[in-house]
mmCIF file of C-alpha atoms in Angstrom:
data_model
loop_
_atom_site.group_PDB
_atom_site.id
_atom_site.type_symbol
_atom_site.label_atom_id
_atom_site.label_comp_id
_atom_site.label_asym_id
_atom_site.label_seq_id
_atom_site.Cartn_x
_atom_site.Cartn_y
_atom_site.Cartn_z
ATOM 1 C CA MET A 24 230.468 160.168 -4.246
ATOM 2 C CA GLU A 25 232.566 158.235 -1.757
ATOM 3 C CA LYS A 26 231.487 154.885 -0.678
ATOM 4 C CA LYS A 27 232.557 152.924 2.327
ATOM 5 C CA ASN A 28 231.989 149.229 2.311
ATOM 6 C CA ASN A 29 231.272 147.147 5.344
ATOM 7 C CA LYS A 30 233.827 144.227 4.976
ATOM 8 C CA ASN A 31 232.892 142.660 8.457
ATOM 9 C CA ASN A 32 229.276 141.212 7.273
ATOM 10 C CA PRO A 33 229.512 139.902 4.045
ATOM 11 C CA ALA A 34 226.174 138.694 4.344
ATOM 12 C CA SER A 35 224.579 142.252 3.995
ATOM 13 C CA SER A 36 223.770 143.659 0.637
ATOM 14 C CA GLU A 37 225.511 146.132 -0.828
ATOM 15 C CA THR A 38 223.223 148.773 -0.624
ATOM 16 C CA ASP A 39 222.938 148.663 2.710
ATOM 17 C CA ASP A 40 226.950 148.869 3.248
ATOM 18 C CA VAL A 41 227.191 151.787 1.295
ATOM 19 C CA ILE A 42 226.941 155.059 2.935
ATOM 20 C CA ILE A 43 227.084 157.899 0.522
ATOM 21 C CA GLU A 44 228.720 161.247 1.408
ATOM 22 C CA GLU A 45 225.481 163.097 0.547
ATOM 23 C CA GLU A 46 223.855 161.146 3.444
ATOM 24 C CA ILE A 47 226.213 161.936 5.717
ATOM 25 C CA ASP A 48 225.304 165.530 5.426
ATOM 26 C CA ASN A 49 221.440 164.476 5.910
ATOM 27 C CA PRO A 50 222.040 162.612 9.372
ATOM 28 C CA ALA A 51 218.190 162.122 9.912
ATOM 29 C CA GLU A 52 218.114 160.083 6.544
ATOM 30 C CA VAL A 53 221.193 157.911 7.840
ATOM 31 C CA ILE A 54 219.462 157.335 11.539
ATOM 32 C CA LYS A 55 216.183 156.253 9.384
ATOM 33 C CA LYS A 56 218.208 153.899 7.496
ATOM 34 C CA LEU A 57 220.222 152.517 10.363
ATOM 35 C CA ARG A 58 216.789 152.189 12.390
ATOM 36 C CA ILE A 59 215.271 149.917 9.319
ATOM 37 C CA LYS A 60 218.178 147.899 9.326
ATOM 38 C CA LEU A 61 218.129 147.703 13.052
ATOM 39 C CA LYS A 62 214.418 146.398 12.938
ATOM 40 C CA ASP A 63 215.353 143.972 10.343
ATOM 41 C CA CYS A 64 218.374 142.498 12.391
ATOM 42 C CA GLU A 65 216.089 142.098 15.467
ATOM 43 C CA ALA A 66 213.412 140.402 13.623
ATOM 44 C CA GLU A 67 216.206 137.961 12.138
ATOM 45 C CA LYS A 68 217.660 137.717 15.652
ATOM 46 C CA GLY A 69 214.094 136.650 16.905
ATOM 47 C CA GLU A 70 213.557 134.005 14.304
ATOM 48 C CA TYR A 71 216.996 132.664 15.139
ATOM 49 C CA LEU A 72 216.321 132.487 19.084
ATOM 50 C CA ALA A 73 212.994 131.245 18.436
ATOM 51 C CA GLY A 74 214.118 128.363 16.370
ATOM 52 C CA TRP A 75 217.003 127.617 18.865
ATOM 53 C CA GLN A 76 214.535 127.418 21.430
ATOM 54 C CA ARG A 77 212.452 125.221 19.764
ATOM 55 C CA THR A 78 215.176 122.852 18.865
ATOM 56 C CA LYS A 79 216.515 122.962 22.580
ATOM 57 C CA ALA A 80 212.766 122.037 23.698
ATOM 58 C CA ASP A 81 212.272 119.018 21.148
ATOM 59 C CA SER A 82 215.844 117.903 22.537
ATOM 60 C CA ILE A 83 214.884 117.983 26.067
ATOM 61 C CA ASN A 84 211.512 116.290 25.334
ATOM 62 C CA ALA A 85 213.279 113.677 23.684
ATOM 63 C CA ARG A 86 215.814 112.763 26.126
ATOM 64 C CA LYS A 87 212.918 112.392 28.645
ATOM 65 C CA GLU A 88 211.019 110.285 26.420
ATOM 66 C CA GLU A 89 214.044 108.339 25.812
ATOM 67 C CA GLU A 90 214.449 107.967 29.575
ATOM 68 C CA GLU A 91 211.034 106.789 29.943
ATOM 69 C CA LYS A 92 211.362 104.168 27.216
ATOM 70 C CA ARG A 93 214.741 102.970 28.976
ATOM 71 C CA GLN A 94 212.871 102.895 32.458
ATOM 72 C CA ASP A 95 209.942 100.986 30.885
ATOM 73 C CA ILE A 96 212.676 98.533 29.371
ATOM 74 C CA ILE A 97 214.399 97.976 32.563
ATOM 75 C CA LYS A 98 211.120 97.507 34.425
ATOM 76 C CA PHE A 99 209.732 94.770 31.999
ATOM 77 C CA SER A 100 212.958 92.878 31.383
ATOM 78 C CA GLU A 101 212.252 90.731 34.423
ATOM 79 C CA LYS A 102 208.927 89.828 32.989
ATOM 80 C CA ALA A 103 209.909 86.314 31.991
ATOM 81 C CA LEU A 104 211.533 85.656 35.369
ATOM 82 C CA VAL A 105 208.712 87.108 37.064
ATOM 83 C CA LEU A 106 206.081 84.798 35.441
ATOM 84 C CA GLU A 107 208.167 81.705 36.198
ATOM 85 C CA LEU A 108 207.841 82.963 39.699
ATOM 86 C CA VAL A 109 204.365 83.302 39.240
ATOM 87 C CA ASN A 110 204.043 79.680 38.232
ATOM 88 C CA LEU A 111 205.948 78.755 41.576
ATOM 89 C CA ALA A 112 203.558 80.714 43.504
ATOM 90 C CA ASP A 113 200.729 78.836 41.808
ATOM 91 C CA SER A 114 202.270 75.408 43.010
ATOM 92 C CA PHE A 115 202.103 76.888 46.660
ATOM 93 C CA ASP A 116 198.637 77.968 46.076
ATOM 94 C CA ARG A 117 197.768 74.346 44.989
ATOM 95 C CA LEU A 118 199.773 72.703 47.817
ATOM 96 C CA TYR A 119 197.634 75.029 50.380
ATOM 97 C CA ALA A 120 194.307 74.160 48.433
ATOM 98 C CA ASN A 121 194.776 70.664 49.058
ATOM 99 C CA LYS A 122 193.439 70.698 52.742
ATOM 100 C CA GLU A 123 193.672 67.067 53.465
ATOM 101 C CA GLY A 124 196.960 66.753 52.141
ATOM 102 C CA TRP A 125 198.353 70.104 53.811
ATOM 103 C CA GLU A 126 197.314 68.811 57.056
ATOM 104 C CA LYS A 127 199.168 65.708 56.864
ATOM 105 C CA ILE A 128 202.379 67.499 56.582
ATOM 106 C CA ASP A 129 204.561 68.171 59.520
ATOM 107 C CA LYS A 130 203.652 71.437 61.573
ATOM 108 C CA ASN A 131 207.597 72.467 61.210
ATOM 109 C CA TRP A 132 207.485 71.899 57.224
ATOM 110 C CA ARG A 133 204.023 73.886 57.059
ATOM 111 C CA ARG A 134 205.654 76.684 58.697
ATOM 112 C CA GLY A 135 208.726 76.305 56.355
ATOM 113 C CA MET A 136 206.570 76.281 53.490
ATOM 114 C CA GLU A 137 204.628 79.355 54.321
ATOM 115 C CA HIS A 138 207.736 81.330 54.906
ATOM 116 C CA LEU A 139 209.079 80.329 51.596
ATOM 117 C CA ARG A 140 206.065 81.491 50.011
ATOM 118 C CA ALA A 141 206.463 84.651 51.872
ATOM 119 C CA GLN A 142 209.755 85.428 50.757
ATOM 120 C CA LEU A 143 208.848 84.307 47.157
ATOM 121 C CA MET A 144 205.613 87.024 47.240
ATOM 122 C CA SER A 145 207.884 89.860 48.918
ATOM 123 C CA ILE A 146 210.364 89.108 45.995
ATOM 124 C CA MET A 147 207.463 89.788 43.794
ATOM 125 C CA LYS A 148 206.419 92.410 45.431
ATOM 126 C CA SER A 149 209.681 94.161 45.256
ATOM 127 C CA ARG A 150 209.544 93.752 41.403
ATOM 128 C CA GLY A 151 206.507 95.489 41.204
ATOM 129 C CA VAL A 152 204.148 92.306 41.015
ATOM 130 C CA GLU A 153 200.771 91.992 42.726
ATOM 131 C CA ALA A 154 197.939 89.377 42.416
ATOM 132 C CA ILE A 155 194.770 90.290 40.973
ATOM 133 C CA GLU A 156 191.745 90.275 43.879
ATOM 134 C CA ASN A 157 188.817 89.204 41.894
ATOM 135 C CA LEU A 158 186.833 87.069 44.443
ATOM 136 C CA GLY A 159 183.443 88.512 45.245
ATOM 137 C CA LYS A 160 183.846 91.507 42.761
ATOM 138 C CA ILE A 161 182.186 92.038 39.368
ATOM 139 C CA PHE A 162 183.737 90.274 36.468
ATOM 140 C CA ASN A 163 186.214 92.640 34.804
ATOM 141 C CA PRO A 164 187.206 91.352 31.078
ATOM 142 C CA LYS A 165 190.345 93.461 31.159
ATOM 143 C CA GLU A 166 191.686 91.380 34.250
ATOM 144 C CA SER A 167 190.248 87.850 34.261
ATOM 145 C CA GLU A 168 189.203 85.302 31.759
ATOM 146 C CA SER A 169 185.867 83.626 32.262
ATOM 147 C CA ILE A 170 186.116 79.956 31.898
ATOM 148 C CA GLY A 171 182.835 79.040 32.992
ATOM 149 C CA GLU A 172 179.644 80.056 34.756
ATOM 150 C CA LEU A 173 178.257 78.986 38.291
ATOM 151 C CA GLY A 174 174.240 79.103 38.813
ATOM 152 C CA ILE A 175 173.300 81.210 41.515
ATOM 153 C CA ASP A 176 170.106 82.397 42.866
ATOM 154 C CA LYS A 177 170.793 85.933 44.141
ATOM 155 C CA GLU A 178 170.570 88.678 41.692
ATOM 156 C CA GLU A 179 173.093 90.758 43.349
ATOM 157 C CA LYS A 180 175.814 88.049 42.989
ATOM 158 C CA ASP A 181 174.986 87.895 38.886
ATOM 159 C CA SER A 182 178.222 88.477 36.920
ATOM 160 C CA MET A 183 180.411 88.289 40.188
ATOM 161 C CA VAL A 184 183.298 86.438 40.360
ATOM 162 C CA MET A 185 182.503 83.292 42.351
ATOM 163 C CA GLU A 186 185.531 81.009 41.784
ATOM 164 C CA GLU A 187 188.909 81.577 40.906
ATOM 165 C CA MET A 188 190.785 78.796 39.138
ATOM 166 C CA ARG A 189 194.041 80.350 38.446
ATOM 167 C CA LYS A 190 195.490 83.608 40.082
ATOM 168 C CA GLY A 191 196.173 86.503 37.821
ATOM 169 C CA TYR A 192 198.955 88.909 38.263
ATOM 170 C CA LYS A 193 199.849 92.695 37.623
ATOM 171 C CA MET A 194 203.328 94.214 37.096
ATOM 172 C CA HIS A 195 203.809 97.979 37.881
ATOM 173 C CA GLY A 196 200.065 98.261 36.817
ATOM 174 C CA ILE A 197 200.153 96.213 33.715
ATOM 175 C CA ILE A 198 198.487 92.948 33.578
ATOM 176 C CA ILE A 199 201.078 89.928 32.763
ATOM 177 C CA ARG A 200 198.772 87.294 33.575
ATOM 178 C CA PRO A 201 194.928 87.496 33.692
ATOM 179 C CA SER A 202 193.041 85.365 36.188
ATOM 180 C CA LEU A 203 191.090 82.353 34.963
ATOM 181 C CA VAL A 204 187.805 82.457 36.788
ATOM 182 C CA LYS A 205 184.189 81.354 37.086
ATOM 183 C CA VAL A 206 181.387 83.882 37.114
ATOM 184 C CA GLY A 207 177.856 83.615 38.866
ATOM 185 C CA LYS A 208 174.668 83.718 36.395
ATOM 186 C CA LEU A 209 171.706 84.130 37.656
ATOM 187 C CA ILE A 210 169.116 81.025 37.187
ATOM 188 C CA LYS A 211 165.429 82.423 36.423
#
């Protein structure tokens, strides 16, 4: 009996590597064993390929998630500054709300103040900031805080925002400061 060892593949078992001289005389048996070995190798290759593909997909997904997180950090890193700008916008709103005092200011100064406020709002908009519009809409506790009620006599105005004490703002669709409002309450 002559044995031939496959020295190129040390992972194979010894019985797979041995070709006995008698089997060489029976080529059908050799082909049968080779087919079995090929089938096993293909199954193993399939397992390795599937594992590699899963790992690659996991890596791509992790990279995408990391990029999304990084973008969110960049978006909201300006939140503290934006909140200070929102306070500045509130100052302009209070200035405009005092009609008597506003009318006493020189016309050119008023135009300049309106221009400054427009610039401020443009800067805020470029950072993804927008005011929450509540007046005349049904009270939404996700966007506003009710600080009081106003008696009303019309049923259709029940639970509607009647007065806005402080404007609320969203940044990239997320509320960074809720509105302070007074809500209509039907008097019976």
